[in-house]
Amino acid sequence: MKFEITILGSSSATPIFHRNPTSQILNVNEKLLMIDCGEGTQQQMLRFGIKYHKIDYIFISHLHGDHYFGLVGLISSMHLNGRKKPLYLFAPPQIQEILELQFKHSATVIKFPIEYYPIQNDKAETILETNDVSVETIILNHRIPTTGFLFKEKQRLRRINKEVVEKLNIPEEYYALIKKGIDFKDELGNIHKAIDLTTEADAPKSYAYCSDTVADGSYLKQLEEVDLLYHETTFMHDMVDRAKETFHTTSVEAAIIAKNCVVKKLMIGHFSARYRDLSPLLMEAKEIFPETYLAIEGETFMI
Amino acid sequence: MKFEITILGSSSATPIFHRNPTSQILNVNEKLLMIDCGEGTQQQMLRFGIKYHKIDYIFISHLHGDHYFGLVGLISSMHLNGRKKPLYLFAPPQIQEILELQFKHSATVIKFPIEYYPIQNDKAETILETNDVSVETIILNHRIPTTGFLFKEKQRLRRINKEVVEKLNIPEEYYALIKKGIDFKDELGNIHKAIDLTTEADAPKSYAYCSDTVADGSYLKQLEEVDLLYHETTFMHDMVDRAKETFHTTSVEAAIIAKNCVVKKLMIGHFSARYRDLSPLLMEAKEIFPETYLAIEGETFMI
């Protein structure tokens, strides 16, 4: 099952040095979930070949413009492209008023249902369960109500043991049933237990998205042992006072969180406009947590 | 005096084929006026090296998103870049509510004054007069209230007649006064009339911006003999029924307007997403009005 993240933007506040504001696409088994939607996100989708119609769920962390100014344009384009199926929008409650005001003044009636899920910011909760994934909010600590998101794959199906099933000449069309735990009865009436025809599934993966936040608070316990943690890293650590003042995180702080939470990998992003070259941020984080990567636009990370 | 237009976007409705939605920059004597501001305009400004702080006036033709969704992001970036001086915003009245709602929900207090000039859509009027330029609205005929803009240079100063002033040994520091019509008195007390020391000024130039509109109505008389007419050309002429239905214009209609209004040059833009290659639109218009040009992003037209 595919479980991978593509970066559409990683700039904080303003676009600069060809870096767009924040947006990411999580591909779960070929269904696309969008996380944040800064201005120009739809242009980035065109650039990287991501289709509008594959997105059914959008998650907005907070209402600073660099995380959602592209949303109204993306929804308008979905509308103009003839979308009919619902769009599920998990966002701060005020997003509905903001979008509807703009649709009203352009005399636009969006032709597909927008199902608003107003995110409550008082406690972490599960906001979505599909066959493939569950999504919990993570309560962050920023200047305005802000939530991160924890995406957990559902338990995967067991894997077919090729050697065994081929020896028994079990036709391929039965594989899907066997993976689901249904035993196979051969022509002679012999029962072959599904568990003997399969091997253990890969462990389900998890992805935590944390932007924007000061580097402390109750959210840390949700990050424990995640496969990939995306954590905002607006500043180098010499700017730690500025980071605290603006409720942001430094490269060192993000790396310490990754280490303390025993995550497998750390991806850093939301870079300040003061850094043209990002390698010093990466180096500073890697000194503490070697498995650190930069959120580079257009790159896809398998989780 | 500089009077030239730079194209930042020329796509209609949605960004496509690396074409951004509408925005243009009119450079009048090194002061920049922005006309429309589709999503991604600030990214285009970065790309083409246009500085935020040079813009004091923004004109928004109407509240379809492809003409203004980039405005809130641009204003936010001006704010984050420390702007202090006022921004004059000529736009439909509802823009104030739209912007202020978004600033409120991000807890942002913009640090510079935004002077809202709510455009009335019942009759054409002069909305701005500076030392260099006057701006009139043009009442267009679209699905929602829409205005074009007619920019007219002020009468330029007469030009110094180099041959004459050099023969008389008139010091250069007097040239600016002479251009303004002040006579020059030499050491012997002889008066040299400013009119004899100068030649006639270049005729003031004019630029008319018309987007979006169906190709008829009272606005046509304001376009007479303009130096450059930008007219939307969403469709080829085989789509004329669709153009009328959606209150847009075809290439043939734009060219006929240019011809009938005896404009010097025509620039076409606001191209539908159905046209990857724009040359057929250009050819169709040029057959009727040879001095037709495409609005290509990043290109600057001297008027």
Coordinates of C-alpha atoms in Angstrom, one line a residue:
Chain A
M1 CA 0.0 0.0 0.0
K2 CA 1.3 3.4 -0.9
F3 CA 1.9 5.8 2.0
E4 CA 4.0 8.7 0.8
I5 CA 4.2 12.5 1.1
T6 CA 4.9 15.0 -1.6
I7 CA 6.0 18.5 -0.8
L8 CA 4.3 21.4 -2.7
G9 CA 5.6 24.2 -0.6
S10 CA 7.9 24.8 2.4
S11 CA 8.3 28.5 2.7
S12 CA 7.1 30.4 5.8
A13 CA 5.1 33.6 5.6
T14 CA 6.0 34.8 2.0
P15 CA 7.0 33.0 -1.1
I16 CA 10.7 33.5 -1.8
F17 CA 13.7 31.9 -3.7
H18 CA 11.2 29.8 -5.7
R19 CA 9.8 28.4 -2.5
N20 CA 6.1 28.4 -2.2
P21 CA 4.1 28.6 1.0
T22 CA 3.1 25.4 2.8
S23 CA 1.2 22.5 1.2
Q24 CA 1.7 18.8 1.1
I25 CA 0.0 15.8 -0.5
L26 CA -0.3 12.5 1.4
N27 CA -0.9 9.6 -0.9
V28 CA -2.6 6.8 0.9
N29 CA -3.2 3.9 -1.4
E30 CA -3.7 6.3 -4.4
K31 CA -6.1 8.5 -2.5
L32 CA -4.7 12.0 -2.0
L33 CA -5.1 14.0 1.2
M34 CA -4.0 17.6 1.1
I35 CA -2.4 19.2 4.1
D36 CA -2.5 23.0 4.1
C37 CA -2.9 25.1 0.9
G38 CA -0.8 28.2 0.7
E39 CA -1.2 30.7 -2.2
G40 CA -0.1 29.1 -5.5
T41 CA -0.7 25.5 -4.4
Q42 CA -2.8 24.8 -7.5
Q43 CA 0.0 26.0 -9.7
Q44 CA 2.4 23.7 -7.9
M45 CA -0.1 20.8 -8.5
L46 CA 0.0 21.5 -12.2
R47 CA 3.8 21.7 -12.1
F48 CA 4.1 18.3 -10.4
G49 CA 1.3 16.6 -12.2
I50 CA -1.1 16.2 -9.3
K51 CA -4.8 15.9 -10.4
Y52 CA -7.5 17.9 -8.6
H53 CA -10.0 15.0 -8.8
K54 CA -7.8 12.7 -6.7
I55 CA -8.2 14.9 -3.7
D56 CA -11.2 14.2 -1.4
Y57 CA -9.8 15.5 1.9
I58 CA -8.2 18.8 2.8
F59 CA -6.7 19.6 6.2
I60 CA -5.9 23.2 7.2
S61 CA -3.8 23.6 10.2
H62 CA -4.6 27.3 11.0
L63 CA -5.7 30.5 9.4
H64 CA -2.4 32.3 8.8
G65 CA -2.4 33.0 5.1
D66 CA 0.7 31.0 4.2
H67 CA -1.3 27.9 5.1
Y68 CA -4.6 28.6 3.3
F69 CA -4.7 31.5 0.9
G70 CA -4.6 29.0 -2.0
L71 CA -7.7 27.1 -0.9
V72 CA -10.4 29.4 -2.4
G73 CA -8.6 29.3 -5.8
L74 CA -8.2 25.5 -5.6
I75 CA -11.9 25.0 -4.8
S76 CA -12.9 27.4 -7.6
S77 CA -10.8 25.4 -10.1
M78 CA -12.3 22.1 -8.9
H79 CA -15.7 23.7 -9.6
L80 CA -14.7 25.0 -13.0
N81 CA -13.3 21.6 -13.8
G82 CA -16.7 20.1 -13.3
R83 CA -16.2 18.3 -10.0
K84 CA -19.4 16.7 -8.6
K85 CA -18.2 14.6 -5.7
P86 CA -18.0 16.0 -2.2
L87 CA -14.9 17.6 -0.8
Y88 CA -14.2 17.1 2.9
L89 CA -12.6 20.1 4.5
F90 CA -11.1 19.8 8.0
A91 CA -10.3 23.3 9.1
P92 CA -10.8 26.0 11.7
P93 CA -14.5 26.9 11.9
Q94 CA -14.1 30.4 10.4
I95 CA -13.0 29.0 7.0
Q96 CA -16.6 28.5 6.0
E97 CA -17.4 32.2 6.5
I98 CA -14.3 33.2 4.6
L99 CA -15.0 30.9 1.6
E100 CA -18.7 31.6 1.4
L101 CA -18.2 35.4 1.5
Q102 CA -15.9 35.1 -1.6
F103 CA -18.3 32.8 -3.4
K104 CA -21.2 35.2 -2.7
H105 CA -19.4 38.2 -4.1
S106 CA -18.4 36.4 -7.3
A107 CA -22.0 35.1 -7.7
T108 CA -20.5 31.6 -7.7
V109 CA -22.5 28.5 -6.6
I110 CA -20.0 25.7 -6.2
K111 CA -21.4 22.7 -8.0
F112 CA -20.2 20.1 -5.5
P113 CA -20.8 19.6 -1.8
I114 CA -18.2 21.0 0.6
E115 CA -18.5 19.1 3.8
Y116 CA -17.1 21.4 6.5
Y117 CA -15.6 19.7 9.5
P118 CA -14.9 22.5 12.0
I119 CA -11.8 21.6 14.0
Q120 CA -12.0 22.1 17.7
N121 CA -8.8 23.3 19.2
D122 CA -9.3 22.3 22.9
K123 CA -8.3 18.6 22.7
A124 CA -6.8 16.1 20.3
E125 CA -9.4 13.9 18.7
T126 CA -9.9 11.5 15.8
I127 CA -11.5 13.5 12.9
L128 CA -11.4 10.9 10.1
E129 CA -11.5 7.2 9.7
T130 CA -11.4 5.6 6.2
N131 CA -10.6 2.0 5.2
D132 CA -7.0 3.0 4.8
V133 CA -6.2 5.7 7.3
S134 CA -7.2 7.4 10.6
V135 CA -6.5 11.1 11.3
E136 CA -6.1 12.7 14.7
T137 CA -5.6 16.3 15.5
I138 CA -2.5 17.4 17.4
I139 CA -3.0 20.5 19.5
L140 CA -0.1 22.9 18.7
N141 CA 0.9 26.1 20.5
H142 CA 1.0 29.0 18.0
R143 CA -0.2 32.6 18.0
I144 CA -3.7 31.6 16.8
P145 CA -5.5 28.2 17.2
T146 CA -3.4 25.7 15.3
T147 CA -3.6 21.9 14.9
G148 CA -1.2 19.4 13.5
F149 CA -2.4 16.1 12.1
L150 CA -1.4 12.5 12.9
F151 CA -2.1 10.1 10.0
K152 CA -2.0 6.4 10.9
E153 CA -2.3 3.7 8.3
K154 CA -4.8 1.0 9.1
Q155 CA -3.5 -2.5 9.7
R156 CA -2.4 -3.8 6.3
L157 CA -3.5 -7.1 5.0
R158 CA -1.2 -10.1 5.3
R159 CA 1.0 -10.9 2.3
I160 CA 0.6 -13.9 0.1
N161 CA 3.3 -16.5 0.5
K162 CA 4.2 -16.9 -3.2
E163 CA 6.2 -20.1 -2.7
V164 CA 3.4 -21.9 -0.8
V165 CA 0.4 -20.8 -3.0
E166 CA 2.3 -21.6 -6.2
K167 CA 3.2 -25.1 -5.0
L168 CA -0.5 -25.7 -4.3
N169 CA -1.5 -24.2 -7.7
I170 CA -3.9 -21.8 -6.1
P171 CA -5.3 -19.5 -8.9
E172 CA -4.4 -15.9 -8.6
E173 CA -8.0 -14.7 -8.4
Y174 CA -8.2 -16.2 -4.9
Y175 CA -5.2 -14.2 -3.5
A176 CA -7.3 -11.1 -2.5
L177 CA -9.7 -13.4 -0.5
I178 CA -6.9 -15.2 1.1
K179 CA -5.2 -11.9 2.1
K180 CA -8.4 -11.0 3.8
G181 CA -8.2 -14.3 5.9
I182 CA -10.6 -16.5 3.9
D183 CA -9.3 -20.1 3.8
F184 CA -8.9 -21.9 0.4
K185 CA -10.7 -25.2 -0.4
D186 CA -9.1 -27.2 -3.2
E187 CA -10.8 -29.5 -5.7
L188 CA -10.3 -32.5 -3.4
G189 CA -12.0 -30.6 -0.6
N190 CA -8.8 -30.0 1.4
I191 CA -8.9 -26.8 3.4
H192 CA -5.7 -24.6 3.3
K193 CA -5.8 -22.1 6.2
A194 CA -5.3 -18.5 5.1
I195 CA -2.8 -18.0 7.8
D196 CA -0.6 -20.7 6.4
L197 CA -0.8 -19.3 2.9
T198 CA 0.4 -15.8 4.0
T199 CA 3.1 -14.0 5.9
E200 CA 2.8 -11.2 8.3
A201 CA 1.8 -7.8 7.0
D202 CA 4.1 -4.8 7.1
A203 CA 3.5 -2.8 10.2
P204 CA 1.2 0.2 9.6
K205 CA 3.0 3.5 9.1
S206 CA 2.4 6.8 10.7
Y207 CA 3.0 10.4 9.7
A208 CA 2.8 13.4 12.0
Y209 CA 2.5 16.9 10.6
C210 CA 3.4 19.8 13.0
S211 CA 3.3 23.3 11.7
D212 CA 3.3 26.0 13.2
T213 CA 4.2 25.8 16.9
V214 CA 6.6 26.7 19.6
A215 CA 8.6 23.6 20.6
D216 CA 6.8 22.5 23.7
G217 CA 3.5 21.4 24.9
S218 CA 1.3 18.4 25.3
Y219 CA 1.5 17.5 21.6
L220 CA 4.9 15.8 22.0
K221 CA 3.4 12.6 23.4
Q222 CA 1.5 12.0 20.2
L223 CA 4.7 12.0 18.1
E224 CA 6.2 9.0 19.9
E225 CA 7.7 6.5 17.5
V226 CA 6.0 7.9 14.4
D227 CA 7.7 6.7 11.1
L228 CA 8.0 10.3 9.8
L229 CA 7.6 13.5 11.7
Y230 CA 7.3 16.7 9.7
H231 CA 8.1 19.5 12.1
E232 CA 8.3 23.2 11.3
T233 CA 11.8 24.7 11.5
T234 CA 11.4 28.3 10.8
F235 CA 14.8 29.4 12.2
M236 CA 18.4 28.3 12.9
H237 CA 19.0 27.9 16.7
D238 CA 20.8 31.3 17.0
M239 CA 17.3 32.8 16.5
V240 CA 15.8 30.8 19.4
D241 CA 14.5 34.0 21.1
R242 CA 12.8 35.2 18.0
A243 CA 11.4 31.7 17.6
K244 CA 9.8 31.7 21.0
E245 CA 8.5 35.3 20.5
T246 CA 6.8 34.3 17.3
F247 CA 5.7 30.8 18.5
H248 CA 8.0 29.0 16.1
T249 CA 10.7 26.3 16.3
T250 CA 14.4 26.1 15.6
S251 CA 16.3 23.4 13.8
V252 CA 17.9 22.2 17.1
E253 CA 14.6 22.1 18.9
A254 CA 13.0 20.1 16.1
A255 CA 15.8 17.6 16.2
I256 CA 15.6 17.3 20.0
I257 CA 11.9 16.6 19.6
A258 CA 12.6 13.9 17.0
K259 CA 15.2 12.3 19.2
N260 CA 13.2 12.4 22.4
C261 CA 10.1 11.1 20.6
V262 CA 12.1 8.3 19.0
V263 CA 10.7 9.0 15.6
K264 CA 12.2 7.1 12.7
K265 CA 12.7 10.1 10.4
L266 CA 12.4 13.9 10.7
M267 CA 11.5 16.2 7.8
I268 CA 12.0 19.9 8.4
G269 CA 10.3 22.8 6.6
H270 CA 8.5 26.2 6.8
F271 CA 11.8 28.0 6.3
S272 CA 12.2 31.7 7.0
A273 CA 12.8 34.0 4.1
R274 CA 16.1 34.9 5.6
Y275 CA 17.6 31.5 4.5
R276 CA 18.4 31.2 0.8
D277 CA 20.6 28.2 1.4
L278 CA 18.9 25.6 3.6
S279 CA 21.9 23.3 4.2
P280 CA 22.9 25.0 7.5
L281 CA 19.5 24.3 8.9
L282 CA 19.8 20.7 7.8
M283 CA 23.3 20.3 9.2
E284 CA 22.3 21.8 12.6
A285 CA 19.4 19.3 12.9
K286 CA 21.4 16.3 11.7
E287 CA 24.1 16.9 14.4
I288 CA 21.4 15.9 16.9
F289 CA 19.2 13.7 14.8
P290 CA 21.0 12.2 11.8
E291 CA 17.9 11.0 10.0
T292 CA 16.7 14.5 9.2
Y293 CA 15.6 15.6 5.7
L294 CA 14.6 18.9 4.1
A295 CA 11.1 19.5 2.8
I296 CA 12.0 20.3 -0.8
E297 CA 9.3 21.2 -3.3
G298 CA 8.4 18.4 -5.8
E299 CA 10.1 15.7 -3.7
T300 CA 8.2 12.6 -2.5
F301 CA 9.1 10.7 0.6
M302 CA 8.1 7.1 1.0
I303 CA 7.1 6.7 4.7
Chain B
M1 CA 8.8 59.6 -19.2
K2 CA 8.3 55.9 -18.9
F3 CA 4.8 54.6 -19.7
E4 CA 4.9 50.8 -20.2
I5 CA 3.0 47.7 -19.2
T6 CA 4.3 44.4 -17.9
I7 CA 2.2 41.2 -18.0
L8 CA 2.2 39.1 -14.9
G9 CA -0.6 36.8 -15.9
S10 CA -3.0 36.3 -18.8
S11 CA -4.9 33.1 -18.1
S12 CA -8.7 33.1 -17.6
A13 CA -10.4 31.2 -14.8
T14 CA -7.7 28.8 -13.8
P15 CA -3.9 28.7 -14.1
I16 CA -2.7 26.4 -16.8
F17 CA 0.2 25.8 -19.3
H18 CA 2.4 27.9 -17.0
R19 CA 0.0 30.8 -17.5
N20 CA -1.0 32.6 -14.4
P21 CA -4.4 34.4 -13.8
T22 CA -4.6 38.0 -14.7
S23 CA -2.3 40.7 -13.4
Q24 CA -0.5 43.6 -15.0
I25 CA 1.9 46.3 -13.9
L26 CA 1.8 49.8 -15.4
N27 CA 5.0 51.7 -15.0
V28 CA 4.3 55.4 -15.1
N29 CA 7.5 57.4 -14.6
E30 CA 8.9 54.6 -12.3
K31 CA 5.8 54.5 -10.2
L32 CA 4.0 51.2 -10.5
L33 CA 0.3 50.7 -10.7
M34 CA -1.0 47.2 -10.4
I35 CA -4.1 46.1 -12.4
D36 CA -5.8 43.0 -11.1
C37 CA -4.1 40.5 -8.9
G38 CA -4.9 36.8 -9.6
E39 CA -3.6 34.0 -7.3
G40 CA 0.2 33.7 -7.6
T41 CA 0.8 37.4 -8.6
Q42 CA 3.3 37.9 -5.8
Q43 CA 5.3 34.8 -7.0
Q44 CA 5.3 36.4 -10.5
M45 CA 6.6 39.6 -9.1
L46 CA 9.5 37.8 -7.6
R47 CA 10.1 36.0 -10.8
F48 CA 10.2 39.2 -12.9
G49 CA 12.0 41.3 -10.3
I50 CA 9.1 43.7 -9.4
K51 CA 9.5 45.2 -6.0
Y52 CA 6.5 45.4 -3.6
H53 CA 7.4 48.8 -2.3
K54 CA 7.2 50.5 -5.7
I55 CA 3.4 49.8 -5.9
D56 CA 1.1 52.5 -4.3
Y57 CA -2.0 51.9 -6.4
I58 CA -3.9 48.7 -7.1
F59 CA -6.9 48.5 -9.4
I60 CA -9.3 45.5 -9.2
S61 CA -11.7 45.1 -12.2
H62 CA -14.1 42.7 -10.5
L63 CA -14.5 40.0 -7.9
H64 CA -14.1 36.8 -10.0
G65 CA -11.2 35.0 -8.3
D66 CA -8.9 35.0 -11.2
H67 CA -8.7 38.8 -10.9
Y68 CA -8.2 39.2 -7.2
F69 CA -7.4 36.0 -5.2
G70 CA -3.7 37.0 -5.0
L71 CA -4.5 40.4 -3.3
V72 CA -4.8 39.2 0.3
G73 CA -1.4 37.4 0.0
L74 CA 0.3 40.4 -1.6
I75 CA -1.0 42.8 1.1
S76 CA 0.1 40.3 3.8
S77 CA 3.6 40.1 2.2
M78 CA 3.8 43.9 2.0
H79 CA 2.9 44.0 5.7
L80 CA 5.6 41.3 6.6
N81 CA 8.1 43.3 4.6
G82 CA 7.6 46.3 6.9
R83 CA 5.6 48.6 4.6
K84 CA 4.6 51.8 6.3
K85 CA 3.3 54.0 3.5
P86 CA -0.4 53.8 2.4
L87 CA -1.7 51.5 -0.3
Y88 CA -4.5 52.9 -2.4
L89 CA -7.0 50.2 -3.4
F90 CA -9.5 50.9 -6.2
A91 CA -11.9 47.9 -6.2
P92 CA -15.5 46.8 -5.8
P93 CA -16.8 47.9 -2.4
Q94 CA -17.0 44.3 -1.1
I95 CA -13.3 43.8 -1.2
Q96 CA -12.9 45.6 2.2
E97 CA -15.2 43.0 3.9
I98 CA -13.3 40.1 2.2
L99 CA -9.9 41.3 3.2
E100 CA -10.8 42.4 6.8
L101 CA -12.5 39.1 7.5
Q102 CA -9.2 37.3 6.6
F103 CA -7.0 39.7 8.6
K104 CA -9.3 39.3 11.6
H105 CA -9.2 35.5 11.6
S106 CA -5.4 35.5 11.4
A107 CA -5.2 38.1 14.2
T108 CA -3.3 40.3 11.8
V109 CA -3.2 44.1 12.1
I110 CA -1.8 45.4 8.9
K111 CA 0.8 48.0 9.8
F112 CA 0.2 50.4 6.9
P113 CA -3.0 52.2 5.9
I114 CA -5.1 50.6 3.2
E115 CA -7.1 53.5 1.5
Y116 CA -10.1 51.8 0.1
Y117 CA -11.7 53.5 -2.9
P118 CA -15.0 51.6 -3.6
I119 CA -15.6 51.7 -7.3
Q120 CA -19.1 52.6 -8.4
N121 CA -20.3 50.6 -11.4
D122 CA -23.1 52.9 -12.6
K123 CA -21.1 55.4 -14.7
A124 CA -17.5 56.0 -15.8
E125 CA -15.6 58.5 -13.7
T126 CA -12.2 59.7 -12.9
I127 CA -11.0 57.9 -9.8
L128 CA -7.3 59.1 -9.6
E129 CA -5.3 62.1 -10.7
T130 CA -1.5 62.2 -9.9
N131 CA 1.1 64.5 -11.4
D132 CA 1.8 61.9 -14.1
V133 CA -1.5 60.1 -14.9
S134 CA -5.2 60.2 -14.6
V135 CA -7.4 57.1 -14.3
E136 CA -11.0 56.7 -15.4
T137 CA -13.2 53.7 -14.9
I138 CA -14.7 52.0 -18.0
I139 CA -18.1 50.3 -17.3
L140 CA -17.9 46.8 -18.8
N141 CA -20.6 44.3 -19.3
H142 CA -19.9 41.0 -17.5
R143 CA -21.8 38.6 -15.2
I144 CA -21.0 40.6 -12.1
P145 CA -20.2 44.4 -11.8
T146 CA -16.9 44.9 -13.7
T147 CA -14.9 48.0 -14.6
G148 CA -12.0 48.5 -17.0
F149 CA -9.6 51.3 -16.5
L150 CA -8.4 54.1 -18.8
F151 CA -4.9 55.4 -17.9
K152 CA -4.0 58.7 -19.5
E153 CA -0.6 60.3 -19.2
K154 CA -0.6 64.0 -18.2
Q155 CA 0.7 66.4 -20.8
R156 CA 4.4 66.0 -20.8
L157 CA 6.9 68.9 -20.5
R158 CA 8.4 70.4 -23.6
R159 CA 11.8 69.1 -24.6
I160 CA 15.0 71.1 -24.4
N161 CA 16.4 72.1 -27.8
K162 CA 19.9 71.0 -27.2
E163 CA 21.3 72.9 -30.2
V164 CA 19.9 76.2 -29.1
V165 CA 20.7 76.0 -25.4
E166 CA 24.3 74.8 -26.0
K167 CA 24.9 77.7 -28.5
L168 CA 23.8 80.1 -25.7
N169 CA 25.9 78.3 -23.1
I170 CA 22.9 77.9 -20.8
P171 CA 24.0 75.8 -17.8
E172 CA 22.3 72.4 -17.4
E173 CA 20.9 73.2 -14.0
Y174 CA 18.4 75.6 -15.7
Y175 CA 17.0 73.0 -18.1
A176 CA 14.3 71.7 -15.7
L177 CA 13.0 75.3 -15.1
I178 CA 13.1 76.0 -18.9
K179 CA 11.1 72.8 -19.6
K180 CA 8.5 74.1 -17.1
G181 CA 8.2 77.3 -19.2
I182 CA 10.4 79.7 -17.2
D183 CA 12.4 82.0 -19.4
F184 CA 16.1 82.3 -19.0
K185 CA 17.9 85.6 -18.3
D186 CA 21.6 85.6 -19.3
E187 CA 24.5 87.6 -17.7
L188 CA 23.8 90.6 -20.0
G189 CA 20.2 90.7 -18.9
N190 CA 18.9 89.3 -22.2
I191 CA 15.7 87.3 -21.8
H192 CA 15.5 84.0 -23.8
K193 CA 11.9 82.8 -23.9
A194 CA 11.4 79.2 -22.8
I195 CA 9.3 78.4 -25.8
D196 CA 12.3 79.3 -28.1
L197 CA 14.6 77.1 -26.1
T198 CA 12.4 74.0 -26.3
T199 CA 10.5 71.9 -28.8
E200 CA 7.1 70.4 -28.6
A201 CA 6.6 67.6 -26.1
D202 CA 5.6 64.0 -27.1
A203 CA 1.9 63.6 -27.1
P204 CA 0.6 62.0 -23.9
K205 CA -0.1 58.3 -24.2
S206 CA -3.1 56.3 -23.1
Y207 CA -3.7 52.7 -22.1
A208 CA -7.2 51.1 -21.9
Y209 CA -7.6 47.9 -19.9
C210 CA -10.8 45.9 -20.7
S211 CA -11.3 42.6 -18.9
D212 CA -13.8 40.8 -18.6
T213 CA -16.7 41.8 -20.9
V214 CA -19.0 40.9 -23.7
A215 CA -18.1 42.8 -26.8
D216 CA -20.6 45.6 -26.8
G217 CA -21.9 48.5 -24.8
S218 CA -21.2 52.1 -24.0
Y219 CA -17.6 51.5 -23.0
L220 CA -16.4 51.5 -26.6
K221 CA -16.5 55.2 -27.0
Q222 CA -13.8 55.6 -24.3
L223 CA -11.4 53.5 -26.3
E224 CA -11.3 55.8 -29.3
E225 CA -7.7 56.4 -30.4
V226 CA -6.0 55.0 -27.4
D227 CA -2.3 54.2 -27.9
L228 CA -2.7 50.7 -26.5
L229 CA -5.9 48.7 -25.9
Y230 CA -5.8 45.6 -23.8
H231 CA -8.9 43.7 -24.5
E232 CA -9.9 40.3 -23.1
T233 CA -10.0 37.6 -25.8
T234 CA -11.1 34.5 -24.0
F235 CA -12.2 32.5 -27.1
M236 CA -11.6 32.0 -30.8
H237 CA -14.5 33.2 -32.9
D238 CA -15.9 29.7 -33.5
M239 CA -16.9 30.0 -29.8
V240 CA -18.8 33.2 -30.2
D241 CA -22.0 31.8 -28.8
R242 CA -20.2 30.5 -25.7
A243 CA -18.5 33.9 -25.4
K244 CA -21.9 35.7 -25.4
E245 CA -23.3 33.2 -22.9
T246 CA -20.5 33.8 -20.5
F247 CA -20.1 37.5 -21.2
H248 CA -16.7 37.2 -22.8
T249 CA -15.1 38.3 -26.1
T250 CA -13.6 36.5 -29.1
S251 CA -10.4 37.3 -31.0
V252 CA -12.4 38.6 -34.0
E253 CA -14.6 40.8 -31.8
A254 CA -11.6 42.3 -30.0
A255 CA -10.0 43.1 -33.3
I256 CA -13.1 44.7 -34.7
I257 CA -13.3 46.9 -31.6
A258 CA -9.7 47.9 -32.0
K259 CA -10.3 48.7 -35.7
N260 CA -13.5 50.6 -35.1
C261 CA -12.1 52.6 -32.2
V262 CA -9.0 53.4 -34.3
V263 CA -6.6 52.4 -31.5
K264 CA -2.9 52.3 -32.3
K265 CA -2.2 48.8 -30.9
L266 CA -4.2 45.9 -29.5
M267 CA -3.0 43.5 -26.9
I268 CA -5.2 40.4 -26.3
G269 CA -5.2 38.2 -23.2
H270 CA -7.4 36.3 -20.6
F271 CA -7.0 33.1 -22.7
S272 CA -9.3 30.1 -22.1
A273 CA -7.7 27.0 -20.7
R274 CA -8.7 25.2 -23.9
Y275 CA -5.8 26.9 -25.9
R276 CA -2.4 25.6 -25.3
D277 CA -1.1 27.3 -28.4
L278 CA -2.1 31.0 -28.6
S279 CA -1.0 31.7 -32.2
P280 CA -4.4 30.8 -33.7
L281 CA -6.0 33.5 -31.5
L282 CA -3.3 36.0 -32.6
M283 CA -3.7 35.1 -36.3
E284 CA -7.4 35.5 -36.2
A285 CA -7.2 38.9 -34.6
K286 CA -4.4 40.1 -36.9
E287 CA -6.4 39.4 -40.0
I288 CA -8.7 42.2 -39.0
F289 CA -6.3 44.4 -37.0
P290 CA -2.6 43.8 -37.9
E291 CA -1.2 45.6 -34.9
T292 CA -2.3 42.9 -32.5
Y293 CA 0.0 41.4 -29.8
L294 CA -0.4 38.6 -27.3
A295 CA -0.2 39.3 -23.5
I296 CA 2.7 37.1 -22.7
E297 CA 3.9 36.7 -19.1
G298 CA 7.1 38.6 -18.3
E299 CA 6.9 40.7 -21.4
T300 CA 6.9 44.5 -21.2
F301 CA 5.2 46.7 -23.9
M302 CA 6.3 50.3 -24.3
I303 CA 3.2 52.3 -25.0

